[in-house]
mmCIF file with all atom_site columns, C-alpha atoms in Angstrom:
data_model
loop_
_atom_site.group_PDB
_atom_site.id
_atom_site.type_symbol
_atom_site.label_atom_id
_atom_site.label_alt_id
_atom_site.label_comp_id
_atom_site.label_asym_id
_atom_site.label_entity_id
_atom_site.label_seq_id
_atom_site.pdbx_PDB_ins_code
_atom_site.Cartn_x
_atom_site.Cartn_y
_atom_site.Cartn_z
_atom_site.occupancy
_atom_site.B_iso_or_equiv
_atom_site.pdbx_formal_charge
_atom_site.auth_seq_id
_atom_site.auth_comp_id
_atom_site.auth_asym_id
_atom_site.auth_atom_id
_atom_site.pdbx_PDB_model_num
ATOM 1   C CA . ALA A 1 1   ? 135.957 128.308 162.628 1.00 0.00 ? 385 ALA A CA 1
ATOM 2   C CA . TYR A 1 2   ? 134.771 124.927 163.835 1.00 0.00 ? 386 TYR A CA 1
ATOM 3   C CA . HIS A 1 3   ? 135.179 123.540 160.445 1.00 0.00 ? 387 HIS A CA 1
ATOM 4   C CA . VAL A 1 4   ? 138.665 124.807 160.114 1.00 0.00 ? 388 VAL A CA 1
ATOM 5   C CA . VAL A 1 5   ? 139.544 123.282 163.442 1.00 0.00 ? 389 VAL A CA 1
ATOM 6   C CA . ASN A 1 6   ? 137.917 119.996 162.434 1.00 0.00 ? 390 ASN A CA 1
ATOM 7   C CA . SER A 1 7   ? 140.117 119.850 159.345 1.00 0.00 ? 391 SER A CA 1
ATOM 8   C CA . LEU A 1 8   ? 143.316 120.388 161.166 1.00 0.00 ? 392 LEU A CA 1
ATOM 9   C CA . LEU A 1 9   ? 142.671 117.543 163.832 1.00 0.00 ? 393 LEU A CA 1
ATOM 10  C CA . GLU A 1 10  ? 145.064 114.667 164.195 1.00 0.00 ? 394 GLU A CA 1
ATOM 11  C CA . PRO A 1 11  ? 143.336 111.411 164.836 1.00 0.00 ? 395 PRO A CA 1
ATOM 12  C CA . ALA A 1 12  ? 144.591 111.304 168.413 1.00 0.00 ? 396 ALA A CA 1
ATOM 13  C CA . GLU A 1 13  ? 142.854 114.547 169.159 1.00 0.00 ? 397 GLU A CA 1
ATOM 14  C CA . VAL A 1 14  ? 139.352 113.792 167.755 1.00 0.00 ? 398 VAL A CA 1
ATOM 15  C CA . ASP A 1 15  ? 137.853 112.325 170.893 1.00 0.00 ? 399 ASP A CA 1
ATOM 16  C CA . ASP A 1 16  ? 139.031 115.069 173.044 1.00 0.00 ? 400 ASP A CA 1
ATOM 17  C CA . VAL A 1 17  ? 137.625 117.781 170.708 1.00 0.00 ? 401 VAL A CA 1
ATOM 18  C CA . LEU A 1 18  ? 134.434 116.000 170.263 1.00 0.00 ? 402 LEU A CA 1
ATOM 19  C CA . ARG A 1 19  ? 134.121 115.872 173.971 1.00 0.00 ? 403 ARG A CA 1
ATOM 20  C CA . LEU A 1 20  ? 134.710 119.616 174.169 1.00 0.00 ? 404 LEU A CA 1
ATOM 21  C CA . TYR A 1 21  ? 132.064 120.088 171.488 1.00 0.00 ? 405 TYR A CA 1
ATOM 22  C CA . ARG A 1 22  ? 129.542 118.140 173.353 1.00 0.00 ? 406 ARG A CA 1
ATOM 23  C CA . ASP A 1 23  ? 130.262 119.950 176.609 1.00 0.00 ? 407 ASP A CA 1
ATOM 24  C CA . ARG A 1 24  ? 130.038 123.479 174.806 1.00 0.00 ? 408 ARG A CA 1
ATOM 25  C CA . LEU A 1 25  ? 126.693 122.519 173.279 1.00 0.00 ? 409 LEU A CA 1
ATOM 26  C CA . ALA A 1 26  ? 125.374 121.605 176.819 1.00 0.00 ? 410 ALA A CA 1
ATOM 27  C CA . ASP A 1 27  ? 126.794 124.996 178.146 1.00 0.00 ? 411 ASP A CA 1
ATOM 28  C CA . SER A 1 28  ? 124.191 127.711 178.471 1.00 0.00 ? 412 SER A CA 1
ATOM 29  C CA . LYS A 1 29  ? 127.009 130.298 177.878 1.00 0.00 ? 413 LYS A CA 1
ATOM 30  C CA . THR A 1 30  ? 127.584 129.024 174.285 1.00 0.00 ? 414 THR A CA 1
ATOM 31  C CA . SER A 1 31  ? 126.196 131.445 171.813 1.00 0.00 ? 415 SER A CA 1
ATOM 32  C CA . LEU A 1 32  ? 123.208 130.589 169.564 1.00 0.00 ? 416 LEU A CA 1
ATOM 33  C CA . ALA A 1 33  ? 125.632 130.659 166.422 1.00 0.00 ? 417 ALA A CA 1
ATOM 34  C CA . GLY A 1 34  ? 128.160 128.470 168.332 1.00 0.00 ? 418 GLY A CA 1
ATOM 35  C CA . LYS A 1 35  ? 125.572 125.847 169.146 1.00 0.00 ? 419 LYS A CA 1
ATOM 36  C CA . VAL A 1 36  ? 124.387 125.651 165.518 1.00 0.00 ? 420 VAL A CA 1
ATOM 37  C CA . ALA A 1 37  ? 128.031 125.411 164.315 1.00 0.00 ? 421 ALA A CA 1
ATOM 38  C CA . LEU A 1 38  ? 128.581 122.674 167.044 1.00 0.00 ? 422 LEU A CA 1
ATOM 39  C CA . ILE A 1 39  ? 125.543 120.651 165.843 1.00 0.00 ? 423 ILE A CA 1
ATOM 40  C CA . ASP A 1 40  ? 126.722 120.982 162.243 1.00 0.00 ? 424 ASP A CA 1
ATOM 41  C CA . SER A 1 41  ? 130.324 119.894 163.162 1.00 0.00 ? 425 SER A CA 1
ATOM 42  C CA . LEU A 1 42  ? 128.972 116.904 165.242 1.00 0.00 ? 426 LEU A CA 1
ATOM 43  C CA . ALA A 1 43  ? 126.897 115.731 162.354 1.00 0.00 ? 427 ALA A CA 1
ATOM 44  C CA . ARG A 1 44  ? 129.986 115.351 160.332 1.00 0.00 ? 428 ARG A CA 1
ATOM 45  C CA . THR A 1 45  ? 131.664 113.063 162.788 1.00 0.00 ? 429 THR A CA 1
ATOM 46  C CA . ALA A 1 46  ? 131.613 109.344 163.093 1.00 0.00 ? 430 ALA A CA 1
ATOM 47  C CA . LYS A 1 47  ? 130.354 109.377 166.598 1.00 0.00 ? 431 LYS A CA 1
ATOM 48  C CA . PRO A 1 48  ? 126.744 110.196 167.075 1.00 0.00 ? 432 PRO A CA 1
ATOM 49  C CA . LEU A 1 49  ? 125.124 112.188 169.760 1.00 0.00 ? 433 LEU A CA 1
ATOM 50  C CA . GLU A 1 50  ? 122.808 110.314 171.978 1.00 0.00 ? 434 GLU A CA 1
ATOM 51  C CA . VAL A 1 51  ? 119.138 110.160 170.907 1.00 0.00 ? 435 VAL A CA 1
ATOM 52  C CA . SER A 1 52  ? 118.128 111.643 174.273 1.00 0.00 ? 436 SER A CA 1
ATOM 53  C CA . ARG A 1 53  ? 120.401 114.685 173.410 1.00 0.00 ? 437 ARG A CA 1
ATOM 54  C CA . ILE A 1 54  ? 118.635 115.203 170.156 1.00 0.00 ? 438 ILE A CA 1
ATOM 55  C CA . ARG A 1 55  ? 115.363 115.029 171.672 1.00 0.00 ? 439 ARG A CA 1
ATOM 56  C CA . GLN A 1 56  ? 116.487 117.916 173.969 1.00 0.00 ? 440 GLN A CA 1
ATOM 57  C CA . LEU A 1 57  ? 117.807 119.901 171.004 1.00 0.00 ? 441 LEU A CA 1
ATOM 58  C CA . LEU A 1 58  ? 114.625 119.473 169.111 1.00 0.00 ? 442 LEU A CA 1
ATOM 59  C CA . ARG A 1 59  ? 112.853 121.155 171.998 1.00 0.00 ? 443 ARG A CA 1
ATOM 60  C CA . ASP A 1 60  ? 115.417 123.921 172.509 1.00 0.00 ? 444 ASP A CA 1
ATOM 61  C CA . GLU A 1 61  ? 113.857 127.453 172.882 1.00 0.00 ? 445 GLU A CA 1
ATOM 62  C CA . ALA A 1 62  ? 115.856 128.743 169.850 1.00 0.00 ? 446 ALA A CA 1
ATOM 63  C CA . PRO A 1 63  ? 114.421 127.754 166.546 1.00 0.00 ? 447 PRO A CA 1
ATOM 64  C CA . GLU A 1 64  ? 117.776 127.891 164.999 1.00 0.00 ? 448 GLU A CA 1
ATOM 65  C CA . VAL A 1 65  ? 119.002 125.100 167.390 1.00 0.00 ? 449 VAL A CA 1
ATOM 66  C CA . ARG A 1 66  ? 115.834 123.049 166.662 1.00 0.00 ? 450 ARG A CA 1
ATOM 67  C CA . SER A 1 67  ? 116.455 123.355 162.947 1.00 0.00 ? 451 SER A CA 1
ATOM 68  C CA . ALA A 1 68  ? 120.083 122.530 163.235 1.00 0.00 ? 452 ALA A CA 1
ATOM 69  C CA . ALA A 1 69  ? 119.151 119.424 165.129 1.00 0.00 ? 453 ALA A CA 1
ATOM 70  C CA . LEU A 1 70  ? 116.705 118.414 162.401 1.00 0.00 ? 454 LEU A CA 1
ATOM 71  C CA . SER A 1 71  ? 119.476 118.826 159.804 1.00 0.00 ? 455 SER A CA 1
ATOM 72  C CA . TYR A 1 72  ? 121.588 116.564 162.274 1.00 0.00 ? 456 TYR A CA 1
ATOM 73  C CA . VAL A 1 73  ? 118.944 113.836 162.180 1.00 0.00 ? 457 VAL A CA 1
ATOM 74  C CA . ARG A 1 74  ? 118.600 114.215 158.311 1.00 0.00 ? 458 ARG A CA 1
ATOM 75  C CA . ASN A 1 75  ? 122.363 113.659 157.998 1.00 0.00 ? 459 ASN A CA 1
ATOM 76  C CA . ARG A 1 76  ? 122.311 110.648 160.406 1.00 0.00 ? 460 ARG A CA 1
ATOM 77  C CA . VAL A 1 77  ? 119.346 108.956 158.894 1.00 0.00 ? 461 VAL A CA 1
ATOM 78  C CA . LEU A 1 78  ? 119.831 109.572 155.090 1.00 0.00 ? 462 LEU A CA 1
ATOM 79  C CA . ASP A 1 79  ? 123.510 109.790 154.965 1.00 0.00 ? 463 ASP A CA 1
ATOM 80  C CA . ARG A 1 80  ? 124.515 107.333 157.641 1.00 0.00 ? 464 ARG A CA 1
ATOM 81  C CA . GLY A 1 81  ? 121.582 105.011 157.983 1.00 0.00 ? 465 GLY A CA 1
ATOM 82  C CA . GLN A 1 82  ? 121.237 105.527 161.710 1.00 0.00 ? 466 GLN A CA 1
ATOM 83  C CA . PHE A 1 83  ? 117.363 105.287 161.902 1.00 0.00 ? 467 PHE A CA 1
ATOM 84  C CA . GLU A 1 84  ? 117.208 105.431 165.724 1.00 0.00 ? 468 GLU A CA 1
ATOM 85  C CA . PHE A 1 85  ? 116.997 109.175 165.398 1.00 0.00 ? 469 PHE A CA 1
ATOM 86  C CA . LEU A 1 86  ? 113.774 109.176 163.403 1.00 0.00 ? 470 LEU A CA 1
ATOM 87  C CA . PRO A 1 87  ? 111.186 108.768 166.142 1.00 0.00 ? 471 PRO A CA 1
ATOM 88  C CA . ALA A 1 88  ? 112.501 112.001 167.724 1.00 0.00 ? 472 ALA A CA 1
ATOM 89  C CA . VAL A 1 89  ? 111.426 113.971 164.704 1.00 0.00 ? 473 VAL A CA 1
ATOM 90  C CA . ARG A 1 90  ? 107.811 113.615 165.728 1.00 0.00 ? 474 ARG A CA 1
ATOM 91  C CA . VAL A 1 91  ? 108.158 116.490 168.220 1.00 0.00 ? 475 VAL A CA 1
ATOM 92  C CA . SER A 1 92  ? 109.000 118.689 165.408 1.00 0.00 ? 476 SER A CA 1
ATOM 93  C CA . LEU A 1 93  ? 105.770 118.101 163.474 1.00 0.00 ? 477 LEU A CA 1
ATOM 94  C CA . ALA A 1 94  ? 104.040 120.075 166.298 1.00 0.00 ? 478 ALA A CA 1
ATOM 95  C CA . ASP A 1 95  ? 106.744 122.881 166.548 1.00 0.00 ? 479 ASP A CA 1
ATOM 96  C CA . VAL A 1 96  ? 105.324 126.430 167.020 1.00 0.00 ? 480 VAL A CA 1
ATOM 97  C CA . ARG A 1 97  ? 107.366 127.641 163.992 1.00 0.00 ? 481 ARG A CA 1
ATOM 98  C CA . LEU A 1 98  ? 106.064 126.859 160.530 1.00 0.00 ? 482 LEU A CA 1
ATOM 99  C CA . PRO A 1 99  ? 109.594 126.473 158.971 1.00 0.00 ? 483 PRO A CA 1
ATOM 100 C CA . ILE A 1 100 ? 110.491 123.685 161.524 1.00 0.00 ? 484 ILE A CA 1
ATOM 101 C CA . ARG A 1 101 ? 107.285 121.859 160.739 1.00 0.00 ? 485 ARG A CA 1
ATOM 102 C CA . VAL A 1 102 ? 108.053 121.975 157.021 1.00 0.00 ? 486 VAL A CA 1
ATOM 103 C CA . GLN A 1 103 ? 111.655 120.972 157.538 1.00 0.00 ? 487 GLN A CA 1
ATOM 104 C CA . ALA A 1 104 ? 110.420 117.872 159.527 1.00 0.00 ? 488 ALA A CA 1
ATOM 105 C CA . LEU A 1 105 ? 107.844 117.013 156.905 1.00 0.00 ? 489 LEU A CA 1
ATOM 106 C CA . TYR A 1 106 ? 110.536 117.117 154.060 1.00 0.00 ? 490 TYR A CA 1
ATOM 107 C CA . LEU A 1 107 ? 112.818 114.909 156.205 1.00 0.00 ? 491 LEU A CA 1
ATOM 108 C CA . ILE A 1 108 ? 109.990 112.383 156.458 1.00 0.00 ? 492 ILE A CA 1
ATOM 109 C CA . ALA A 1 109 ? 109.168 112.701 152.794 1.00 0.00 ? 493 ALA A CA 1
ATOM 110 C CA . GLU A 1 110 ? 112.789 111.905 151.845 1.00 0.00 ? 494 GLU A CA 1
ATOM 111 C CA . LEU A 1 111 ? 112.876 108.756 153.593 1.00 0.00 ? 495 LEU A CA 1
ATOM 112 C CA . PRO A 1 112 ? 113.335 105.688 151.517 1.00 0.00 ? 496 PRO A CA 1
ATOM 113 C CA . ALA A 1 113 ? 110.208 103.541 151.140 1.00 0.00 ? 497 ALA A CA 1
ATOM 114 C CA . ALA A 1 114 ? 111.711 100.684 153.037 1.00 0.00 ? 498 ALA A CA 1
ATOM 115 C CA . THR A 1 115 ? 112.476 102.960 156.014 1.00 0.00 ? 499 THR A CA 1
ATOM 116 C CA . ALA A 1 116 ? 109.191 104.728 155.899 1.00 0.00 ? 500 ALA A CA 1
ATOM 117 C CA . ALA A 1 117 ? 107.577 101.217 155.945 1.00 0.00 ? 501 ALA A CA 1
ATOM 118 C CA . ARG A 1 118 ? 109.263 100.478 159.171 1.00 0.00 ? 502 ARG A CA 1
ATOM 119 C CA . LEU A 1 119 ? 107.860 103.649 160.927 1.00 0.00 ? 503 LEU A CA 1
ATOM 120 C CA . PRO A 1 120 ? 104.178 103.892 159.643 1.00 0.00 ? 504 PRO A CA 1
ATOM 121 C CA . GLU A 1 121 ? 103.199 105.906 162.651 1.00 0.00 ? 505 GLU A CA 1
ATOM 122 C CA . LEU A 1 122 ? 105.707 108.711 161.889 1.00 0.00 ? 506 LEU A CA 1
ATOM 123 C CA . ARG A 1 123 ? 104.403 108.926 158.245 1.00 0.00 ? 507 ARG A CA 1
ATOM 124 C CA . ALA A 1 124 ? 100.754 108.765 159.555 1.00 0.00 ? 508 ALA A CA 1
ATOM 125 C CA . ALA A 1 125 ? 101.648 111.686 161.991 1.00 0.00 ? 509 ALA A CA 1
ATOM 126 C CA . ALA A 1 126 ? 103.058 113.711 159.106 1.00 0.00 ? 510 ALA A CA 1
ATOM 127 C CA . ARG A 1 127 ? 99.856  112.990 156.908 1.00 0.00 ? 511 ARG A CA 1
ATOM 128 C CA . GLU A 1 128 ? 97.606  113.990 160.033 1.00 0.00 ? 512 GLU A CA 1
ATOM 129 C CA . ARG A 1 129 ? 99.614  117.184 160.488 1.00 0.00 ? 513 ARG A CA 1
ATOM 130 C CA . CYS A 1 130 ? 99.273  118.112 156.800 1.00 0.00 ? 514 CYS A CA 1
ATOM 131 C CA . ARG A 1 131 ? 95.470  117.405 156.967 1.00 0.00 ? 515 ARG A CA 1
ATOM 132 C CA . THR A 1 132 ? 94.783  119.501 160.026 1.00 0.00 ? 516 THR A CA 1
ATOM 133 C CA . ASP A 1 133 ? 97.379  122.383 160.053 1.00 0.00 ? 517 ASP A CA 1
ATOM 134 C CA . SER A 1 134 ? 95.959  125.066 158.007 1.00 0.00 ? 518 SER A CA 1
ATOM 135 C CA . MET A 1 135 ? 99.470  126.759 157.648 1.00 0.00 ? 519 MET A CA 1
ATOM 136 C CA . LEU A 1 136 ? 100.729 123.593 155.989 1.00 0.00 ? 520 LEU A CA 1
ATOM 137 C CA . ALA A 1 137 ? 97.910  122.721 153.638 1.00 0.00 ? 521 ALA A CA 1
ATOM 138 C CA . LYS A 1 138 ? 99.406  124.412 150.629 1.00 0.00 ? 522 LYS A CA 1
ATOM 139 C CA . GLU A 1 139 ? 103.018 123.517 151.396 1.00 0.00 ? 523 GLU A CA 1
ATOM 140 C CA . SER A 1 140 ? 104.295 121.253 148.383 1.00 0.00 ? 524 SER A CA 1
ATOM 141 C CA . VAL A 1 141 ? 105.519 118.753 150.882 1.00 0.00 ? 525 VAL A CA 1
ATOM 142 C CA . CYS A 1 142 ? 101.929 118.133 151.992 1.00 0.00 ? 526 CYS A CA 1
ATOM 143 C CA . VAL A 1 143 ? 100.574 118.288 148.426 1.00 0.00 ? 527 VAL A CA 1
ATOM 144 C CA . ASP A 1 144 ? 103.218 116.237 146.636 1.00 0.00 ? 528 ASP A CA 1
ATOM 145 C CA . GLY A 1 145 ? 105.072 114.633 149.532 1.00 0.00 ? 529 GLY A CA 1
ATOM 146 C CA . VAL A 1 146 ? 103.935 113.009 152.762 1.00 0.00 ? 530 VAL A CA 1
ATOM 147 C CA . GLY A 1 147 ? 100.255 114.342 152.237 1.00 0.00 ? 531 GLY A CA 1
ATOM 148 C CA . ASN A 1 148 ? 99.561  112.130 149.187 1.00 0.00 ? 532 ASN A CA 1
ATOM 149 C CA . ALA A 1 149 ? 101.738 109.170 150.412 1.00 0.00 ? 533 ALA A CA 1
ATOM 150 C CA . PRO A 1 150 ? 100.041 105.897 150.062 1.00 0.00 ? 534 PRO A CA 1
ATOM 151 C CA . LYS A 1 151 ? 98.156  104.751 153.194 1.00 0.00 ? 535 LYS A CA 1
#
């Protein structure tokens, strides 16, 4: 439903609707599915969320929200070149859920070489996670991606 609403917006309505989306995202009464849809909708807009808000979402109790927040970061970094979101990904490398850790590693592995070179500590943290996390050791992203990246 959010994507339908987004497609029908007039330019004069966008700021008000984005404000509503941000307010709903912060509202504890918003359903889990609603939060995931809101994060996805906000990723498609020209106005980014604050990095501090992304950090909060990456620590949300719901893994679905954390995953959606990582997708948001991926969109902002890879599609829009907004690299200020990248340092927040480090928290996801230690997530309790394996799929979140894998998602974070794939995001780091997808970074263009020039971007990765600007954040060597993030790449190093990913390699360390691959080396020390027995659940990740056989994941292709660790074998073929960040795990074998040049040091």
